[in-house]
């Protein structure tokens, strides 16, 4: 290359509005200056002129920018930086539109390519050289024909004696890694190796060399790793040198190495021990390295552990101690802040950010990743060391470490030690320690099971109540938050013991405190108390409701405080029921309607949550509020302003806006408005579902609003897929509300159901045919299934049902084909450990776990299976005649496959559920041999979804008399084994739901087939102990109705004895008044039934109940008497 930039012809035409007295070059420089102006008007005009020139004369604009890169002609580094940046931006391809580069002719492009290399040679500024190198890489990515001189040119630069040329060469080769030029670069292996070696050993070149190594590791094939691993010692030496000589380059290198660890953690494996020692030494270098760099060094260790925990622990046997010592040290690096106590977290953000936050995150990460069994002993030793350090920072670290790690501890003695320490720290002289202790106590209560609360509530509640009066408001607010966590997990009877004491403190604080954070926290805790005492809160209701209505009656009050007061009011209403709450609901609604709706506003969000809860409380009685509420809500269901056309990627963006390319050009997406629409659709869905048939008069305008969303262009719907997916269940609930209205509204309602079903199936079915992304297919399929199920029989013509079934089966086969193609593509990755020269990786087995794509495909298939189930319900005869012959061989194939890692088994179990539920009768019984063995196998599956589907099959099948002699004995054994083998954790909702359905299945067996039970008393004891169901509340309502109906039969039906009748009725008394467990209709029926019992029978029954159950019985009879007086 030449030693200086060859002159290029400018030839830039000057637009008419430009000053004619100036030559083109001077005017172009002036234009660049105006583009840098701080005056918005000047800059906007310059941007317009620049864009016009790009469109009119792209080649001449590029040439002018290239001219600015000549340091001999343009001495100002700012201008050269600007020109290099604009040149790069002009070449970047975003979306389908042509770029300035692609519109220029080939001759200009050739000149620019040459000019960029020449500019790199002579450019004195390292910053500008970096931009130029990036520009070369961008240009290289444009066009069909490869840039023949590119790679040779890079290596010519590499062979130069000039270090700036070598640096530029390494940065360019880094940029080209992972592109079509990679193989050409790798083919020059010897030159590349020499360049890397030279770079790692020259201080000025080390940053670029480190970046090149990281890019090579991330982008080259795995069989090159053994050769690359030879540079690890040199990389270590270079990194240590950068730490002292070039902090910014050191930070950049750490970032690259973290990315490298994410992509190819196994690259570091031969020297895991040395690298962990080095990185933790960097992390410990307080006062030598900046905190951000120390945090990055620790992050590298965590990144390796994320994917290679076993191999890392094997290479570094003392890993738990090393990482936890570093994490605790980070936690203790918290600075004293005179302003800390005065910050109200409810009104301003605490900018107290530092290494202690990174330390807390790493305690959480490593304890979870390595397991408390491996970390527990070290953790507890460090806990003692820091809590007894005598320094407030150490005690703070101990409390926050408990908060981070307690979720993963299940040992009762260890938990008790932690709880005792936190209660001790809650009384510490330093406010930061008291705050941290309260914070950790709240987390502990959220994470732990009921037995922990039983052991500690008597100590925790009084001490936290004292702490809510802490002289430091911020500590008091945290204590109230922690108290809310305790309250939320206490049993009603236990909570009742503390209720008076809690309420006295809360009322006093609400009337005397002015600190917003404390008031908000107390209202949240008060709401939790009301929810926990549902049905027994009446004695506290009037005083609290009066106080809360006073809060919301002041429209100029603190917005979040008013919002939380609205939430609390709705929770109080939830606790006392619709009749008692109705008067307050009117006042609350008036205050809500007087409050302006503001997007992304805490008060608006709280009001919406309160509205949802009020609608659930009032049910059909909420309908009088709808004429006022719905117009504004429906108006908010519009995509017009949320997604709009944009002129291009450079269009100005507001804080919550982003410009995205689509097949039809650029669109601007307002993320805040998207979230607002989602909130509105969610609220609308609650109104529809909870008011049921009473929503009928509002169906038409609601359907039109939802249809406008579904009618948006494909590009808009793809971008706003969250909104689209939220509309599907909302439409299904609309169909259900009309279906419920058919008995009262007649043919008009029936016609409306058919119309809505047809509109939805036509639109979404068409979208499903076009979709090829399982993330889109799954919600579309579930939406069609829900709409059809809610419409019921007769909503479609037989040919339509058959067509939809054919579509579902076809799409399912396509999904399996995509899955198979994905597995074939991943085979090479699964064989990495077997490649010559690679060390066997203990973590390689992790590759066999289902990845994200496989999970998404399975979700799509489950949705398609749901369509088949809906078609069974819509037309069972047609399904048996035309669809079952296609489905049966699929089920046989799926069930004949392996019992684990077989996605087909779950699909078959879902179809079996639909057979039992929608086909029923002798047709379903005849199909039992097809799937019943798989059902029993499913109860033993490690997958919670399979256990759930298997258990629900038994719930349905056991209702048939034929089930008893054929399968009930086996079912008792299988269900008992499942209950013993799988103990779901509190936070594992899927496992809890599966366990709920196992209990429901056992109840169904005991009620329908007690004669084959091996130990009926033990089964019923197990059932009562497992009730109420924890997650599946819908099935819980069915179970409670089932038990009540059986108990009402002569001699208790299949309950079999007076003792068992008392046991069941006593349990039903316990859940009475809790809407989550006991529906309003069942509560009314229970009250009527108990009130009708002869006095002698009632006394005999009551004598067998616990004191708690007797109190509930009195309340039930009192409710019955009150209802009778009211009528």
Short mmCIF file of N, CA and C in Angstrom, two decimals, residues 766-903:
data_model
loop_
_atom_site.label_atom_id
_atom_site.label_comp_id
_atom_site.label_asym_id
_atom_site.label_seq_id
_atom_site.Cartn_x
_atom_site.Cartn_y
_atom_site.Cartn_z
N UNK A 766 -55.83 -19.21 9.51
CA UNK A 766 -55.02 -18.77 8.38
C UNK A 766 -53.61 -18.38 8.80
N UNK A 767 -53.52 -17.69 9.94
CA UNK A 767 -52.19 -17.32 10.46
C UNK A 767 -51.39 -18.56 10.83
N UNK A 768 -52.08 -19.55 11.37
CA UNK A 768 -51.39 -20.79 11.78
C UNK A 768 -50.80 -21.51 10.57
N UNK A 769 -51.52 -21.52 9.47
CA UNK A 769 -51.01 -22.16 8.26
C UNK A 769 -49.72 -21.49 7.79
N UNK A 770 -49.65 -20.16 7.93
CA UNK A 770 -48.47 -19.42 7.46
C UNK A 770 -47.31 -19.47 8.44
N UNK A 771 -47.60 -19.76 9.70
CA UNK A 771 -46.56 -19.69 10.73
C UNK A 771 -45.60 -20.87 10.63
N UNK A 772 -44.32 -20.61 10.90
CA UNK A 772 -43.35 -21.69 10.96
C UNK A 772 -42.49 -21.60 12.23
N UNK A 773 -42.80 -20.65 13.08
CA UNK A 773 -42.08 -20.50 14.34
C UNK A 773 -42.94 -21.11 15.45
N UNK A 774 -42.41 -22.10 16.19
CA UNK A 774 -43.22 -22.73 17.24
C UNK A 774 -43.68 -21.75 18.31
N UNK A 775 -42.93 -20.67 18.52
CA UNK A 775 -43.35 -19.66 19.49
C UNK A 775 -44.64 -18.98 19.06
N UNK A 776 -44.91 -18.93 17.76
CA UNK A 776 -46.17 -18.38 17.24
C UNK A 776 -47.25 -19.46 17.19
N UNK A 777 -46.85 -20.65 16.80
CA UNK A 777 -47.83 -21.73 16.61
C UNK A 777 -48.50 -22.10 17.92
N UNK A 778 -47.74 -22.17 19.01
CA UNK A 778 -48.30 -22.62 20.30
C UNK A 778 -49.48 -21.75 20.75
N UNK A 779 -49.33 -20.41 20.85
CA UNK A 779 -50.49 -19.62 21.30
C UNK A 779 -51.64 -19.61 20.30
N UNK A 780 -51.31 -19.67 19.00
CA UNK A 780 -52.40 -19.73 18.00
C UNK A 780 -53.21 -21.00 18.18
N UNK A 781 -52.52 -22.13 18.34
CA UNK A 781 -53.22 -23.40 18.50
C UNK A 781 -54.02 -23.43 19.79
N UNK A 782 -53.43 -22.96 20.88
CA UNK A 782 -54.17 -22.93 22.14
C UNK A 782 -55.38 -21.99 22.04
N UNK A 783 -55.22 -20.89 21.30
CA UNK A 783 -56.33 -19.97 21.13
C UNK A 783 -57.49 -20.62 20.39
N UNK A 784 -57.21 -21.31 19.28
CA UNK A 784 -58.26 -22.00 18.53
C UNK A 784 -58.92 -23.06 19.40
N UNK A 785 -58.10 -23.81 20.15
CA UNK A 785 -58.65 -24.86 21.01
C UNK A 785 -59.57 -24.28 22.06
N UNK A 786 -59.17 -23.19 22.69
CA UNK A 786 -59.99 -22.59 23.75
C UNK A 786 -61.30 -22.04 23.20
N UNK A 787 -61.24 -21.40 22.04
CA UNK A 787 -62.46 -20.86 21.43
C UNK A 787 -63.44 -21.99 21.11
N UNK A 788 -62.94 -23.06 20.51
CA UNK A 788 -63.81 -24.18 20.14
C UNK A 788 -64.39 -24.87 21.37
N UNK A 789 -63.56 -25.07 22.41
CA UNK A 789 -64.06 -25.73 23.63
C UNK A 789 -65.13 -24.89 24.31
N UNK A 790 -64.92 -23.58 24.35
CA UNK A 790 -65.90 -22.72 25.02
C UNK A 790 -67.18 -22.60 24.23
N UNK A 791 -67.11 -22.80 22.92
CA UNK A 791 -68.33 -22.73 22.09
C UNK A 791 -69.14 -24.01 22.19
N UNK A 792 -68.43 -25.16 22.33
CA UNK A 792 -69.13 -26.43 22.47
C UNK A 792 -69.63 -26.99 21.16
N UNK A 793 -70.49 -28.00 21.26
CA UNK A 793 -70.99 -28.71 20.08
C UNK A 793 -71.81 -27.78 19.20
N UNK A 794 -71.69 -28.02 17.89
CA UNK A 794 -72.52 -27.28 16.93
C UNK A 794 -71.95 -25.96 16.48
N UNK A 795 -70.77 -25.58 16.95
CA UNK A 795 -70.23 -24.27 16.57
C UNK A 795 -69.62 -24.29 15.18
N UNK A 796 -69.28 -25.50 14.68
CA UNK A 796 -68.70 -25.64 13.35
C UNK A 796 -69.42 -26.75 12.58
N UNK A 797 -69.37 -26.65 11.26
CA UNK A 797 -69.91 -27.71 10.42
C UNK A 797 -68.94 -28.91 10.43
N UNK A 798 -69.46 -30.12 10.22
CA UNK A 798 -68.58 -31.31 10.27
C UNK A 798 -67.35 -31.20 9.38
N UNK A 799 -67.51 -30.67 8.17
CA UNK A 799 -66.35 -30.56 7.29
C UNK A 799 -65.31 -29.59 7.85
N UNK A 800 -65.79 -28.54 8.53
CA UNK A 800 -64.86 -27.60 9.14
C UNK A 800 -64.07 -28.29 10.26
N UNK A 801 -64.77 -29.09 11.07
CA UNK A 801 -64.10 -29.80 12.16
C UNK A 801 -63.03 -30.72 11.59
N UNK A 802 -63.39 -31.45 10.54
CA UNK A 802 -62.42 -32.36 9.94
C UNK A 802 -61.22 -31.59 9.37
N UNK A 803 -61.49 -30.45 8.74
CA UNK A 803 -60.41 -29.64 8.19
C UNK A 803 -59.47 -29.12 9.27
N UNK A 804 -60.05 -28.70 10.39
CA UNK A 804 -59.21 -28.19 11.49
C UNK A 804 -58.36 -29.31 12.09
N UNK A 805 -58.95 -30.50 12.23
CA UNK A 805 -58.19 -31.65 12.73
C UNK A 805 -57.04 -32.01 11.78
N UNK A 806 -57.34 -31.99 10.49
CA UNK A 806 -56.29 -32.29 9.51
C UNK A 806 -55.16 -31.26 9.60
N UNK A 807 -55.53 -30.00 9.79
CA UNK A 807 -54.53 -28.95 9.93
C UNK A 807 -53.66 -29.19 11.16
N UNK A 808 -54.31 -29.52 12.29
CA UNK A 808 -53.55 -29.75 13.54
C UNK A 808 -52.58 -30.92 13.38
N UNK A 809 -53.05 -32.01 12.77
CA UNK A 809 -52.17 -33.18 12.58
C UNK A 809 -51.03 -32.87 11.63
N UNK A 810 -51.33 -32.13 10.57
CA UNK A 810 -50.29 -31.77 9.61
C UNK A 810 -49.23 -30.89 10.26
N UNK A 811 -49.66 -29.89 11.01
CA UNK A 811 -48.70 -29.01 11.67
C UNK A 811 -47.89 -29.75 12.73
N UNK A 812 -48.51 -30.75 13.36
CA UNK A 812 -47.77 -31.53 14.36
C UNK A 812 -46.66 -32.34 13.69
N UNK A 813 -46.96 -32.92 12.54
CA UNK A 813 -45.93 -33.67 11.82
C UNK A 813 -44.79 -32.74 11.38
N UNK A 814 -45.13 -31.53 10.97
CA UNK A 814 -44.09 -30.56 10.60
C UNK A 814 -43.21 -30.23 11.79
N UNK A 815 -43.85 -30.13 12.95
CA UNK A 815 -43.08 -29.84 14.17
C UNK A 815 -42.08 -30.94 14.46
N UNK A 816 -42.52 -32.19 14.37
CA UNK A 816 -41.60 -33.31 14.59
C UNK A 816 -40.46 -33.29 13.57
N UNK A 817 -40.77 -32.90 12.34
CA UNK A 817 -39.73 -32.82 11.31
C UNK A 817 -38.71 -31.73 11.65
N UNK A 818 -39.19 -30.59 12.12
CA UNK A 818 -38.27 -29.52 12.53
C UNK A 818 -37.41 -29.99 13.69
N UNK A 819 -38.05 -30.71 14.62
CA UNK A 819 -37.33 -31.23 15.78
C UNK A 819 -36.21 -32.18 15.35
N UNK A 820 -36.53 -33.06 14.42
CA UNK A 820 -35.55 -34.04 13.95
C UNK A 820 -34.40 -33.34 13.23
N UNK A 821 -34.72 -32.34 12.43
CA UNK A 821 -33.67 -31.59 11.74
C UNK A 821 -32.75 -30.89 12.73
N UNK A 822 -33.34 -30.37 13.80
CA UNK A 822 -32.55 -29.70 14.83
C UNK A 822 -31.62 -30.68 15.53
N UNK A 823 -32.13 -31.87 15.84
CA UNK A 823 -31.30 -32.87 16.51
C UNK A 823 -30.14 -33.31 15.62
N UNK A 824 -30.42 -33.47 14.33
CA UNK A 824 -29.35 -33.85 13.41
C UNK A 824 -28.28 -32.76 13.33
N UNK A 825 -28.73 -31.51 13.34
CA UNK A 825 -27.77 -30.40 13.28
C UNK A 825 -26.91 -30.32 14.53
N UNK A 826 -27.45 -30.80 15.66
CA UNK A 826 -26.73 -30.72 16.93
C UNK A 826 -25.84 -31.93 17.19
N UNK A 827 -25.88 -32.93 16.32
CA UNK A 827 -25.09 -34.14 16.57
C UNK A 827 -23.60 -33.82 16.66
N UNK A 828 -23.16 -32.92 15.82
CA UNK A 828 -21.73 -32.59 15.84
C UNK A 828 -21.34 -31.99 17.19
N UNK A 829 -22.24 -31.15 17.75
CA UNK A 829 -21.96 -30.55 19.06
C UNK A 829 -21.91 -31.61 20.16
N UNK A 830 -22.78 -32.61 20.05
CA UNK A 830 -22.83 -33.65 21.08
C UNK A 830 -21.59 -34.54 21.05
N UNK A 831 -20.86 -34.50 19.93
CA UNK A 831 -19.67 -35.35 19.80
C UNK A 831 -18.38 -34.58 20.09
N UNK A 832 -18.50 -33.36 20.63
CA UNK A 832 -17.32 -32.54 20.88
C UNK A 832 -16.32 -33.27 21.77
N UNK A 833 -16.80 -33.91 22.81
CA UNK A 833 -15.89 -34.55 23.76
C UNK A 833 -15.12 -35.70 23.14
N UNK A 834 -15.60 -36.22 21.98
CA UNK A 834 -14.94 -37.37 21.37
C UNK A 834 -13.93 -36.96 20.30
N UNK A 835 -13.81 -35.66 20.02
CA UNK A 835 -12.88 -35.23 18.98
C UNK A 835 -11.44 -35.43 19.44
N UNK A 836 -10.52 -35.80 18.55
CA UNK A 836 -9.12 -36.02 18.93
C UNK A 836 -8.52 -34.77 19.55
N UNK A 837 -7.81 -34.96 20.64
CA UNK A 837 -7.10 -33.86 21.27
C UNK A 837 -7.90 -33.11 22.29
N UNK A 838 -9.22 -33.38 22.39
CA UNK A 838 -10.03 -32.67 23.37
C UNK A 838 -10.17 -33.51 24.63
N UNK A 839 -10.06 -32.83 25.78
CA UNK A 839 -10.21 -33.51 27.07
C UNK A 839 -11.68 -33.80 27.29
N UNK A 840 -11.97 -34.98 27.79
CA UNK A 840 -13.36 -35.35 28.07
C UNK A 840 -13.96 -34.38 29.07
N UNK A 841 -15.18 -33.97 28.82
CA UNK A 841 -15.82 -32.93 29.63
C UNK A 841 -16.91 -33.54 30.51
N UNK A 842 -16.75 -33.38 31.82
CA UNK A 842 -17.74 -33.93 32.75
C UNK A 842 -19.11 -33.32 32.54
N UNK A 843 -19.15 -32.10 32.01
CA UNK A 843 -20.43 -31.41 31.84
C UNK A 843 -21.06 -31.67 30.49
N UNK A 844 -20.43 -32.52 29.66
CA UNK A 844 -20.95 -32.74 28.30
C UNK A 844 -22.35 -33.31 28.32
N UNK A 845 -22.70 -34.03 29.40
CA UNK A 845 -24.04 -34.63 29.47
C UNK A 845 -25.13 -33.57 29.47
N UNK A 846 -24.75 -32.33 29.87
CA UNK A 846 -25.76 -31.27 29.87
C UNK A 846 -26.29 -31.00 28.48
N UNK A 847 -25.49 -31.37 27.45
CA UNK A 847 -25.93 -31.12 26.08
C UNK A 847 -27.15 -31.95 25.71
N UNK A 848 -27.39 -33.06 26.44
CA UNK A 848 -28.51 -33.92 26.10
C UNK A 848 -29.84 -33.38 26.65
N UNK A 849 -29.81 -32.36 27.52
CA UNK A 849 -31.04 -31.80 28.04
C UNK A 849 -31.80 -31.10 26.91
N UNK A 850 -33.13 -31.11 26.97
CA UNK A 850 -33.89 -30.42 25.92
C UNK A 850 -33.53 -28.95 25.90
N UNK A 851 -33.22 -28.43 24.73
CA UNK A 851 -32.88 -27.02 24.64
C UNK A 851 -34.13 -26.20 24.36
N UNK A 852 -33.89 -24.91 24.20
CA UNK A 852 -35.02 -24.00 24.07
C UNK A 852 -35.89 -24.34 22.87
N UNK A 853 -35.25 -24.65 21.74
CA UNK A 853 -36.02 -24.94 20.52
C UNK A 853 -36.90 -26.17 20.70
N UNK A 854 -36.36 -27.21 21.33
CA UNK A 854 -37.15 -28.42 21.55
C UNK A 854 -38.33 -28.15 22.47
N UNK A 855 -38.11 -27.34 23.51
CA UNK A 855 -39.20 -26.98 24.41
C UNK A 855 -40.30 -26.23 23.66
N UNK A 856 -39.89 -25.28 22.82
CA UNK A 856 -40.88 -24.50 22.07
C UNK A 856 -41.67 -25.39 21.10
N UNK A 857 -40.99 -26.34 20.47
CA UNK A 857 -41.69 -27.26 19.57
C UNK A 857 -42.70 -28.10 20.35
N UNK A 858 -42.32 -28.55 21.54
CA UNK A 858 -43.25 -29.37 22.33
C UNK A 858 -44.46 -28.55 22.76
N UNK A 859 -44.24 -27.29 23.12
CA UNK A 859 -45.36 -26.43 23.48
C UNK A 859 -46.30 -26.25 22.29
N UNK A 860 -45.73 -26.11 21.10
CA UNK A 860 -46.56 -25.98 19.91
C UNK A 860 -47.38 -27.25 19.69
N UNK A 861 -46.75 -28.41 19.86
CA UNK A 861 -47.47 -29.68 19.66
C UNK A 861 -48.58 -29.85 20.70
N UNK A 862 -48.32 -29.45 21.93
CA UNK A 862 -49.36 -29.55 22.97
C UNK A 862 -50.56 -28.68 22.58
N UNK A 863 -50.28 -27.49 22.02
CA UNK A 863 -51.38 -26.65 21.55
C UNK A 863 -52.16 -27.29 20.43
N UNK A 864 -51.46 -27.95 19.51
CA UNK A 864 -52.14 -28.63 18.39
C UNK A 864 -52.96 -29.81 18.88
N UNK A 865 -52.45 -30.52 19.89
CA UNK A 865 -53.23 -31.61 20.50
C UNK A 865 -54.50 -31.05 21.14
N UNK A 866 -54.38 -29.86 21.74
CA UNK A 866 -55.56 -29.24 22.36
C UNK A 866 -56.63 -28.95 21.32
N UNK A 867 -56.22 -28.63 20.08
CA UNK A 867 -57.21 -28.43 19.01
C UNK A 867 -57.97 -29.73 18.77
N UNK A 868 -57.26 -30.87 18.76
CA UNK A 868 -57.94 -32.15 18.58
C UNK A 868 -58.94 -32.38 19.69
N UNK A 869 -58.55 -32.06 20.95
CA UNK A 869 -59.48 -32.22 22.06
C UNK A 869 -60.71 -31.35 21.91
N UNK A 870 -60.52 -30.12 21.45
CA UNK A 870 -61.67 -29.23 21.25
C UNK A 870 -62.59 -29.76 20.17
N UNK A 871 -62.01 -30.36 19.12
CA UNK A 871 -62.83 -30.93 18.06
C UNK A 871 -63.58 -32.17 18.55
N UNK A 872 -62.98 -32.94 19.45
CA UNK A 872 -63.72 -34.04 20.08
C UNK A 872 -64.99 -33.53 20.75
N UNK A 873 -64.84 -32.41 21.47
CA UNK A 873 -65.99 -31.85 22.17
C UNK A 873 -67.01 -31.30 21.19
N UNK A 874 -66.53 -30.65 20.12
CA UNK A 874 -67.43 -30.02 19.16
C UNK A 874 -68.19 -31.05 18.34
N UNK A 875 -67.54 -32.19 18.01
CA UNK A 875 -68.19 -33.19 17.18
C UNK A 875 -67.61 -34.58 17.47
N UNK A 876 -68.03 -35.21 18.58
CA UNK A 876 -67.43 -36.48 18.98
C UNK A 876 -67.63 -37.59 17.95
N UNK A 877 -68.79 -37.65 17.31
CA UNK A 877 -69.05 -38.71 16.35
C UNK A 877 -68.12 -38.60 15.15
N UNK A 878 -67.96 -37.38 14.65
CA UNK A 878 -67.07 -37.19 13.51
C UNK A 878 -65.63 -37.54 13.88
N UNK A 879 -65.24 -37.17 15.09
CA UNK A 879 -63.87 -37.45 15.51
C UNK A 879 -63.63 -38.96 15.53
N UNK A 880 -64.55 -39.70 16.10
CA UNK A 880 -64.39 -41.15 16.19
C UNK A 880 -64.32 -41.77 14.80
N UNK A 881 -65.15 -41.26 13.89
CA UNK A 881 -65.22 -41.86 12.55
C UNK A 881 -64.04 -41.48 11.66
N UNK A 882 -63.60 -40.24 11.71
CA UNK A 882 -62.65 -39.76 10.71
C UNK A 882 -61.26 -39.41 11.25
N UNK A 883 -61.17 -39.03 12.52
CA UNK A 883 -59.88 -38.55 13.05
C UNK A 883 -59.18 -39.63 13.88
N UNK A 884 -59.97 -40.38 14.66
CA UNK A 884 -59.38 -41.41 15.51
C UNK A 884 -58.52 -42.41 14.72
N UNK A 885 -58.93 -42.83 13.53
CA UNK A 885 -58.06 -43.75 12.78
C UNK A 885 -56.67 -43.17 12.47
N UNK A 886 -56.56 -41.85 12.40
CA UNK A 886 -55.24 -41.24 12.18
C UNK A 886 -54.47 -41.07 13.48
N UNK A 887 -55.19 -40.83 14.57
CA UNK A 887 -54.55 -40.55 15.85
C UNK A 887 -54.08 -41.82 16.55
N UNK A 888 -54.87 -42.89 16.42
CA UNK A 888 -54.55 -44.12 17.16
C UNK A 888 -53.15 -44.66 16.85
N UNK A 889 -52.75 -44.77 15.58
CA UNK A 889 -51.39 -45.27 15.33
C UNK A 889 -50.30 -44.35 15.86
N UNK A 890 -50.58 -43.07 15.90
CA UNK A 890 -49.60 -42.15 16.48
C UNK A 890 -49.41 -42.43 17.97
N UNK A 891 -50.53 -42.63 18.68
CA UNK A 891 -50.44 -42.92 20.11
C UNK A 891 -49.70 -44.24 20.35
N UNK A 892 -50.01 -45.25 19.54
CA UNK A 892 -49.32 -46.54 19.69
C UNK A 892 -47.82 -46.37 19.50
N UNK A 893 -47.44 -45.56 18.52
CA UNK A 893 -46.02 -45.32 18.27
C UNK A 893 -45.38 -44.57 19.43
N UNK A 894 -46.05 -43.55 19.91
CA UNK A 894 -45.49 -42.76 21.01
C UNK A 894 -45.32 -43.59 22.27
N UNK A 895 -46.35 -44.37 22.61
CA UNK A 895 -46.29 -45.15 23.85
C UNK A 895 -45.33 -46.32 23.74
N UNK A 896 -45.04 -46.78 22.52
CA UNK A 896 -44.10 -47.88 22.34
C UNK A 896 -42.65 -47.40 22.45
N UNK A 897 -42.46 -46.10 22.41
CA UNK A 897 -41.10 -45.54 22.47
C UNK A 897 -40.56 -45.54 23.89
N UNK A 898 -39.37 -44.96 24.09
CA UNK A 898 -38.75 -44.94 25.43
C UNK A 898 -39.64 -44.19 26.43
N UNK A 899 -39.46 -44.55 27.71
CA UNK A 899 -40.31 -43.96 28.76
C UNK A 899 -39.76 -42.65 29.29
N UNK A 900 -38.58 -42.26 28.84
CA UNK A 900 -38.03 -40.96 29.22
C UNK A 900 -37.50 -40.27 27.97
N UNK A 901 -37.42 -38.94 28.04
CA UNK A 901 -36.96 -38.15 26.89
C UNK A 901 -37.74 -38.49 25.61
N UNK A 902 -39.04 -38.69 25.79
CA UNK A 902 -39.90 -39.04 24.66
C UNK A 902 -41.07 -38.07 24.65
N UNK A 903 -40.99 -36.98 23.87
CA UNK A 903 -42.06 -35.97 23.89
C UNK A 903 -43.41 -36.53 23.48
#
